[in-house]
Amino acid sequence: MKLLMLLSRVPWPVEKGDKLRAFHQLRCLSEEHEIHLFALTDKKDNREAEEKLSAYCKSITFYQTNILTKAWNVVKAFFSGKPLQTGLFYSKGAKRELVSLVKREQPDHLYCQLIRVAGLAEDIQIPSTVDYQDVMSVNMLRRKKASPLLMKPVMALEYRRLLKYEQRVFEQFDNHTIISLPDRNLMPCKKRDRIHVVPNGVDYNYFSPVDEPTDVDVVFIGNMGYPPNIDASEFLANEILPLLKKVIPGVRIMLAGANPHARVQNLEGKDVIVTGWVDDIRDCYSRSKVFVAPMRIGTGLQNKLLEAMAMKKPCVTTDLANSALGAKENIEILVSDNAKAIAGHIITLLTDTEKAKSIAENGYNFVHRNFSWEETALQLSEIMLSSHQK
């Protein structure tokens, strides 16, 4: 099957969740299908990405957007009643380029990742699938609660518009996928039961246990410019760390990942390491004794937890994150929502070697049983092929 993949970002490097999902889906689907990639970018130089992705794609189109076009289309989105982010990822030029690609290559199926680029796919008359990935409206509502006062009205506006747009987009596509069952249950669509749950996986050849000395007690990893990760970093450093230090005075935490926001950078100190971009993120997992993902806002499946478990690190997280993950509490992972209880879990794992080993081993087995890029890509392929058998 000729498959056209429409993405809001170039899926390399994979420092963000949507890029990670897109890259591995593209990689695995290319084994059975001819891939034609269309991705938006704000960078002039994408040669490294093109070189990496050309191993999996028959053709690659990167459409470069600019700040003026984005600003104008956000204004248009505001007056049209659409979510503002649809304006960030739409332009007439990109639409023309996409239509030209469809005419030239005659793809059998269109796969659109995220509703923010659904406007580009409108009126393209071929079987299609949209990957909601997570529930953007709920994500926006949760982020609103942790936003500065001046941003709350904007977030509230975006939430209401996303709520309507998620329903509208449903009717535009033949098939629909999402990352987890809790996300599907939150989707504001009457026909939500028709949405297929297609989870993420782990590259087990890349993320595997490493027997090396550890010099950091606790690590949290993610894109540190993403609001839910900023909030989690502040929660860890400002509320959980002081409780840890009362019991383990020399405890050290690491906040690792690309694009650290100023709020994250300001957390750096004697007991807090802020790394910024890391060439090989596995080094940060391997250096730590415990992985913690203290997520309080956001939606979707936390890839960071999958990777940490695959590297056999004992993990602590919140109910919000584990609801999508589905690991067994106190067996495969430790879970709590308040600073005192999370600190208690971390202290247990740092002081009880057998407990830490058991949680790490069970978590490792859990991800290997349940999360495979190859299996989820096969599931996705079958979903898309079903459109051609009706």
Coordinates of C-alpha atoms in Angstrom, one line a residue:
M1 CA 0.0 0.0 0.0
K2 CA 1.2 3.5 -0.8
L3 CA 0.9 5.4 2.5
L4 CA 1.1 9.2 2.9
M5 CA 2.1 10.3 6.4
L6 CA 1.1 13.8 7.3
L7 CA 2.9 15.2 10.4
S8 CA 3.1 18.5 12.2
R9 CA 6.8 18.1 12.9
V10 CA 9.8 16.4 11.3
P11 CA 10.1 13.1 13.2
W12 CA 13.8 13.3 13.8
P13 CA 15.5 13.8 16.3
V14 CA 12.9 12.2 18.6
E15 CA 13.1 14.5 21.6
K16 CA 9.3 14.9 21.7
G17 CA 6.5 12.3 22.2
D18 CA 4.7 12.9 18.9
K19 CA 8.0 12.7 17.0
L20 CA 9.0 9.5 18.8
R21 CA 5.6 7.9 18.0
A22 CA 5.7 9.0 14.3
F23 CA 9.3 7.9 13.8
H24 CA 8.8 4.3 15.0
Q25 CA 5.5 4.0 13.3
L26 CA 7.1 5.1 10.1
R27 CA 10.1 2.8 10.6
C28 CA 7.9 -0.3 11.2
L29 CA 5.3 0.5 8.6
S30 CA 8.0 0.9 5.9
E31 CA 8.7 -2.8 6.1
E32 CA 5.3 -3.6 4.5
H33 CA 4.2 -0.3 2.8
E34 CA 5.6 2.4 0.6
I35 CA 5.9 5.6 2.7
H36 CA 5.6 9.1 1.4
L37 CA 6.3 11.6 4.2
F38 CA 4.9 15.2 4.4
A39 CA 6.1 17.1 7.4
L40 CA 6.0 20.7 8.5
T41 CA 9.1 22.4 9.7
D42 CA 10.4 25.8 10.8
K43 CA 14.0 24.9 10.1
K44 CA 15.9 25.7 6.9
D45 CA 18.3 22.8 7.3
N46 CA 16.8 19.3 7.7
R47 CA 19.6 17.4 6.0
E48 CA 20.3 15.2 9.0
A49 CA 16.6 14.3 9.4
E50 CA 16.3 13.6 5.6
E51 CA 19.3 11.3 5.7
K52 CA 17.9 9.4 8.6
L53 CA 14.4 9.1 7.3
S54 CA 15.3 8.3 3.7
A55 CA 16.0 4.7 4.8
Y56 CA 12.3 4.3 5.3
C57 CA 10.6 6.7 2.9
K58 CA 10.0 6.5 -0.9
S59 CA 9.7 10.3 -0.9
I60 CA 10.1 13.1 1.7
T61 CA 8.6 16.6 1.6
F62 CA 9.5 19.1 4.3
Y63 CA 7.4 22.2 4.1
Q64 CA 9.0 25.1 5.8
T65 CA 6.7 27.6 7.6
N66 CA 7.6 31.1 8.8
I67 CA 6.7 33.2 11.7
L68 CA 4.6 35.7 9.7
T69 CA 2.5 33.0 8.1
K70 CA 2.0 31.4 11.4
A71 CA 0.9 34.7 13.1
W72 CA -1.5 35.5 10.3
N73 CA -3.1 32.0 10.3
V74 CA -3.5 32.1 14.1
V75 CA -5.4 35.4 13.7
K76 CA -7.6 33.7 11.0
A77 CA -8.1 30.7 13.3
F78 CA -9.2 33.1 16.1
F79 CA -11.9 34.7 14.0
S80 CA -13.0 31.4 12.4
G81 CA -13.7 29.7 15.7
K82 CA -11.1 27.0 15.2
P83 CA -8.4 26.1 17.8
L84 CA -5.5 28.6 17.6
Q85 CA -3.0 25.7 17.2
T86 CA -4.6 24.8 13.9
G87 CA -3.4 28.2 12.6
L88 CA 0.1 27.4 13.7
F89 CA 0.2 24.3 11.5
Y90 CA -1.8 25.5 8.5
S91 CA -0.9 27.5 5.4
K92 CA -2.3 27.7 1.9
G93 CA 1.2 26.9 0.5
A94 CA 1.4 23.7 2.6
K95 CA -2.0 22.7 1.4
R96 CA -1.1 23.2 -2.3
E97 CA 2.1 21.2 -1.8
L98 CA 0.2 18.4 -0.1
V99 CA -2.4 18.3 -2.9
S100 CA 0.3 18.3 -5.5
L101 CA 2.0 15.3 -3.7
V102 CA -1.3 13.4 -3.7
K103 CA -1.8 14.0 -7.4
R104 CA 1.8 13.0 -8.2
E105 CA 2.1 9.9 -6.1
Q106 CA -1.6 8.7 -5.9
P107 CA -1.3 7.3 -2.4
D108 CA -3.8 4.6 -1.3
H109 CA -4.1 5.9 2.3
L110 CA -3.6 9.1 4.3
Y111 CA -2.3 8.9 7.9
C112 CA -2.7 12.2 9.7
Q113 CA -1.0 12.5 13.1
L114 CA -2.7 15.0 15.5
I115 CA -5.8 17.0 14.8
R116 CA -3.7 20.2 14.5
V117 CA -2.9 19.3 10.8
A118 CA -6.4 17.9 10.0
G119 CA -7.1 21.1 8.1
L120 CA -4.4 20.2 5.5
A121 CA -6.1 16.9 4.9
E122 CA -9.5 18.3 4.4
D123 CA -11.1 17.5 1.0
I124 CA -8.4 14.9 0.1
Q125 CA -10.6 12.1 -1.2
I126 CA -8.7 9.0 -0.3
P127 CA -9.2 6.6 2.7
S128 CA -7.8 8.2 5.8
T129 CA -6.8 7.7 9.4
V130 CA -6.3 10.3 12.1
D131 CA -4.2 9.6 15.2
Y132 CA -5.6 11.8 18.0
Q133 CA -2.6 10.5 20.1
D134 CA -4.2 12.0 23.2
V135 CA -7.1 14.2 24.1
M136 CA -5.9 17.7 23.4
S137 CA -9.0 19.4 24.9
V138 CA -8.5 17.7 28.3
N139 CA -4.7 18.3 28.1
M140 CA -5.5 22.0 27.6
L141 CA -7.9 22.1 30.5
R142 CA -5.4 20.5 32.9
R143 CA -2.6 22.8 31.7
K144 CA -4.9 25.8 32.3
K145 CA -5.0 25.1 36.0
A146 CA -1.2 25.4 36.2
S147 CA -0.9 28.4 33.9
P148 CA -0.2 32.0 34.8
L149 CA -3.3 34.1 35.5
L150 CA -2.9 36.1 32.2
M151 CA -2.8 32.9 30.2
K152 CA -5.9 31.3 31.7
P153 CA -8.4 33.0 29.4
V154 CA -6.5 32.0 26.3
M155 CA -6.2 28.4 27.6
A156 CA -9.9 28.3 28.4
L157 CA -10.7 29.6 24.9
E158 CA -8.5 26.9 23.3
Y159 CA -10.1 24.2 25.5
R160 CA -13.6 25.1 24.3
R161 CA -12.5 25.2 20.7
L162 CA -10.6 21.9 20.9
L163 CA -13.6 20.2 22.5
K164 CA -15.7 21.0 19.4
Y165 CA -12.9 20.4 16.9
E166 CA -12.1 16.9 18.2
Q167 CA -15.7 16.0 17.4
R168 CA -15.7 17.7 14.0
V169 CA -12.5 15.9 13.0
F170 CA -14.0 12.5 13.8
E171 CA -16.3 12.7 10.9
Q172 CA -13.5 13.8 8.5
F173 CA -11.6 10.5 8.7
D174 CA -12.5 6.8 8.1
N175 CA -10.4 5.5 11.0
H176 CA -9.3 6.9 14.4
T177 CA -6.6 5.9 16.8
I178 CA -5.5 7.1 20.2
I179 CA -2.7 6.1 22.6
S180 CA -4.5 4.7 25.6
L181 CA -7.9 3.5 26.8
P182 CA -8.2 6.3 29.5
D183 CA -7.6 8.9 26.7
R184 CA -10.3 7.3 24.5
N185 CA -12.8 7.4 27.4
L186 CA -12.1 11.1 27.8
M187 CA -12.6 11.8 24.1
P188 CA -15.7 14.1 23.6
C189 CA -17.2 12.1 20.8
K190 CA -20.4 10.1 20.9
K191 CA -18.8 7.4 18.7
R192 CA -15.6 7.2 20.9
D193 CA -15.9 3.4 21.0
R194 CA -15.0 3.3 17.4
I195 CA -11.5 4.8 18.2
H196 CA -8.8 2.2 18.2
V197 CA -6.3 2.2 21.0
V198 CA -2.8 1.9 19.5
P199 CA -0.2 2.4 22.3
N200 CA 3.4 3.3 22.0
G201 CA 6.3 0.8 22.2
V202 CA 10.0 0.7 23.2
D203 CA 13.1 0.2 21.1
Y204 CA 14.4 -2.6 23.2
N205 CA 17.6 -2.8 21.2
Y206 CA 18.4 0.7 22.3
F207 CA 16.8 0.9 25.7
S208 CA 18.2 -2.0 27.7
P209 CA 19.7 -2.5 31.2
V210 CA 23.3 -1.2 31.7
D211 CA 25.4 -2.4 34.6
E212 CA 27.2 0.8 35.4
P213 CA 27.8 2.8 38.7
T214 CA 25.1 5.3 39.6
D215 CA 26.0 8.8 40.8
V216 CA 22.5 10.3 40.9
D217 CA 19.7 9.2 43.2
V218 CA 16.6 10.3 41.3
V219 CA 16.1 11.3 37.7
F220 CA 13.2 12.8 35.7
I221 CA 13.5 12.9 32.0
G222 CA 11.5 14.6 29.3
N223 CA 11.2 17.6 26.9
M224 CA 11.8 20.3 29.5
G225 CA 10.0 23.0 27.5
Y226 CA 6.7 21.1 27.7
P227 CA 4.4 22.6 30.4
P228 CA 3.4 19.3 32.1
N229 CA 7.2 18.5 32.4
I230 CA 7.9 21.9 33.7
D231 CA 5.2 21.5 36.3
A232 CA 6.5 18.0 37.3
S233 CA 10.1 19.3 37.5
E234 CA 9.0 22.1 39.9
F235 CA 6.9 19.6 41.9
L236 CA 9.9 17.3 42.3
A237 CA 12.5 20.0 43.1
N238 CA 10.4 22.3 45.3
E239 CA 8.1 19.9 47.2
I240 CA 9.5 16.4 47.0
L241 CA 13.2 17.0 47.3
P242 CA 13.1 18.9 50.6
L243 CA 11.3 15.8 52.1
L244 CA 13.9 13.5 50.7
K245 CA 16.7 15.6 52.2
K246 CA 15.3 15.3 55.7
V247 CA 15.9 11.5 55.5
I248 CA 18.8 11.3 53.0
P249 CA 20.7 14.6 53.4
G250 CA 23.0 14.1 50.4
V251 CA 20.3 13.1 47.9
R252 CA 20.7 14.4 44.4
I253 CA 18.2 14.7 41.5
M254 CA 18.6 15.2 37.8
L255 CA 16.2 16.9 35.4
A256 CA 17.3 15.7 32.0
G257 CA 16.0 16.6 28.5
A258 CA 16.0 19.1 25.7
N259 CA 14.8 22.7 25.7
P260 CA 14.7 23.4 29.4
H261 CA 12.4 26.3 30.2
A262 CA 13.7 29.2 32.3
R263 CA 11.6 27.8 35.2
V264 CA 13.5 24.5 35.0
Q265 CA 16.9 26.1 34.6
N266 CA 16.2 28.1 37.8
L267 CA 15.8 24.9 39.7
E268 CA 19.5 24.0 39.2
G269 CA 21.6 24.0 42.4
K270 CA 23.9 21.9 44.6
D271 CA 21.3 19.1 44.8
V272 CA 19.6 19.6 41.4
I273 CA 21.3 18.9 38.0
V274 CA 19.7 20.4 34.9
T275 CA 21.3 18.8 31.8
G276 CA 19.6 20.4 28.8
W277 CA 20.1 18.5 25.5
V278 CA 21.8 15.2 25.9
D279 CA 23.3 13.3 23.0
D280 CA 22.5 9.9 24.5
I281 CA 19.6 10.0 27.0
R282 CA 20.4 6.5 28.1
D283 CA 23.3 7.9 30.1
C284 CA 20.8 9.8 32.3
Y285 CA 18.7 6.7 32.9
S286 CA 21.8 4.5 33.7
R287 CA 23.3 7.1 36.1
S288 CA 20.2 7.1 38.3
K289 CA 19.0 4.8 41.1
V290 CA 15.3 5.7 40.8
F291 CA 13.2 7.1 38.0
V292 CA 10.3 9.3 39.0
A293 CA 7.6 10.9 36.8
P294 CA 5.6 13.1 39.1
M295 CA 3.0 14.2 36.5
R296 CA 0.2 16.4 37.7
I297 CA -1.1 17.7 34.3
G298 CA -1.2 16.4 30.7
T299 CA -2.6 13.4 29.0
G300 CA -1.4 10.3 27.1
L301 CA 1.2 7.6 27.7
Q302 CA 4.5 8.6 29.2
N303 CA 7.3 7.3 27.0
K304 CA 9.8 8.1 29.7
L305 CA 8.3 5.5 32.0
L306 CA 8.4 2.8 29.3
E307 CA 12.1 3.6 28.6
A308 CA 13.0 3.7 32.3
M309 CA 11.4 0.3 32.9
A310 CA 13.1 -1.1 29.8
M311 CA 16.4 -0.1 31.3
K312 CA 15.3 -1.9 34.5
K313 CA 15.0 1.2 36.7
P314 CA 12.5 1.1 39.6
C315 CA 9.9 3.8 38.9
V316 CA 7.6 6.1 40.9
T317 CA 4.7 8.0 39.3
T318 CA 1.3 9.5 39.8
D319 CA -2.2 8.0 39.2
L320 CA -2.5 10.4 36.2
A321 CA 0.4 8.8 34.4
N322 CA -0.2 5.2 35.5
S323 CA -3.8 5.3 34.4
A324 CA -2.5 5.2 30.8
L325 CA 0.4 2.9 31.6
G326 CA -1.6 0.3 33.5
A327 CA 1.2 -1.1 35.6
K328 CA 0.4 -3.0 38.9
E329 CA 0.9 -0.7 41.9
N330 CA 3.4 -1.9 44.4
I331 CA 4.5 -4.7 42.1
E332 CA 5.6 -3.2 38.9
I333 CA 5.6 0.5 39.9
L334 CA 5.0 2.7 43.0
V335 CA 2.2 5.2 42.7
S336 CA 1.0 8.3 44.7
D337 CA -0.2 11.8 44.0
N338 CA 1.1 13.9 47.0
A339 CA 4.6 15.0 47.7
K340 CA 4.9 13.2 51.1
A341 CA 3.9 9.8 49.7
I342 CA 6.0 10.1 46.6
A343 CA 9.0 11.0 48.7
G344 CA 8.2 8.0 50.9
H345 CA 8.2 5.7 47.8
I346 CA 11.5 7.2 46.6
I347 CA 13.1 6.7 50.1
T348 CA 11.9 3.1 50.1
L349 CA 13.6 2.4 46.7
L350 CA 16.8 4.2 47.8
T351 CA 17.1 2.3 51.1
D352 CA 15.5 -1.1 50.4
T353 CA 17.7 -2.9 47.8
E354 CA 15.4 -5.9 47.5
K355 CA 12.3 -3.8 47.0
A356 CA 14.0 -1.7 44.4
K357 CA 15.2 -4.8 42.6
S358 CA 11.8 -6.4 42.6
I359 CA 10.0 -3.3 41.3
A360 CA 12.7 -2.9 38.6
E361 CA 12.5 -6.5 37.5
N362 CA 8.7 -6.6 37.4
G363 CA 8.5 -3.3 35.6
Y364 CA 11.0 -4.6 33.0
N365 CA 8.9 -7.7 32.4
F366 CA 5.7 -5.6 32.2
V367 CA 6.9 -3.3 29.4
H368 CA 8.3 -6.3 27.4
R369 CA 4.9 -8.0 27.6
N370 CA 2.8 -5.1 26.7
F371 CA 4.6 -2.5 24.6
S372 CA 6.1 -3.3 21.2
W373 CA 6.5 -0.8 18.3
E374 CA 6.4 -3.8 15.8
E375 CA 3.1 -5.1 17.2
T376 CA 1.4 -1.7 17.4
A377 CA 2.5 -0.9 13.8
L378 CA 1.0 -4.2 12.7
Q379 CA -2.2 -3.2 14.5
L380 CA -2.2 0.2 12.8
S381 CA -1.5 -1.4 9.4
E382 CA -4.5 -3.7 9.8
I383 CA -6.7 -0.7 10.8
M384 CA -5.7 1.2 7.7
L385 CA -6.1 -1.8 5.3
S386 CA -9.6 -2.3 6.6
S387 CA -10.6 0.9 4.9
H388 CA -9.8 -0.7 1.5
Q389 CA -11.8 -3.8 2.2
K390 CA -15.2 -2.1 2.9

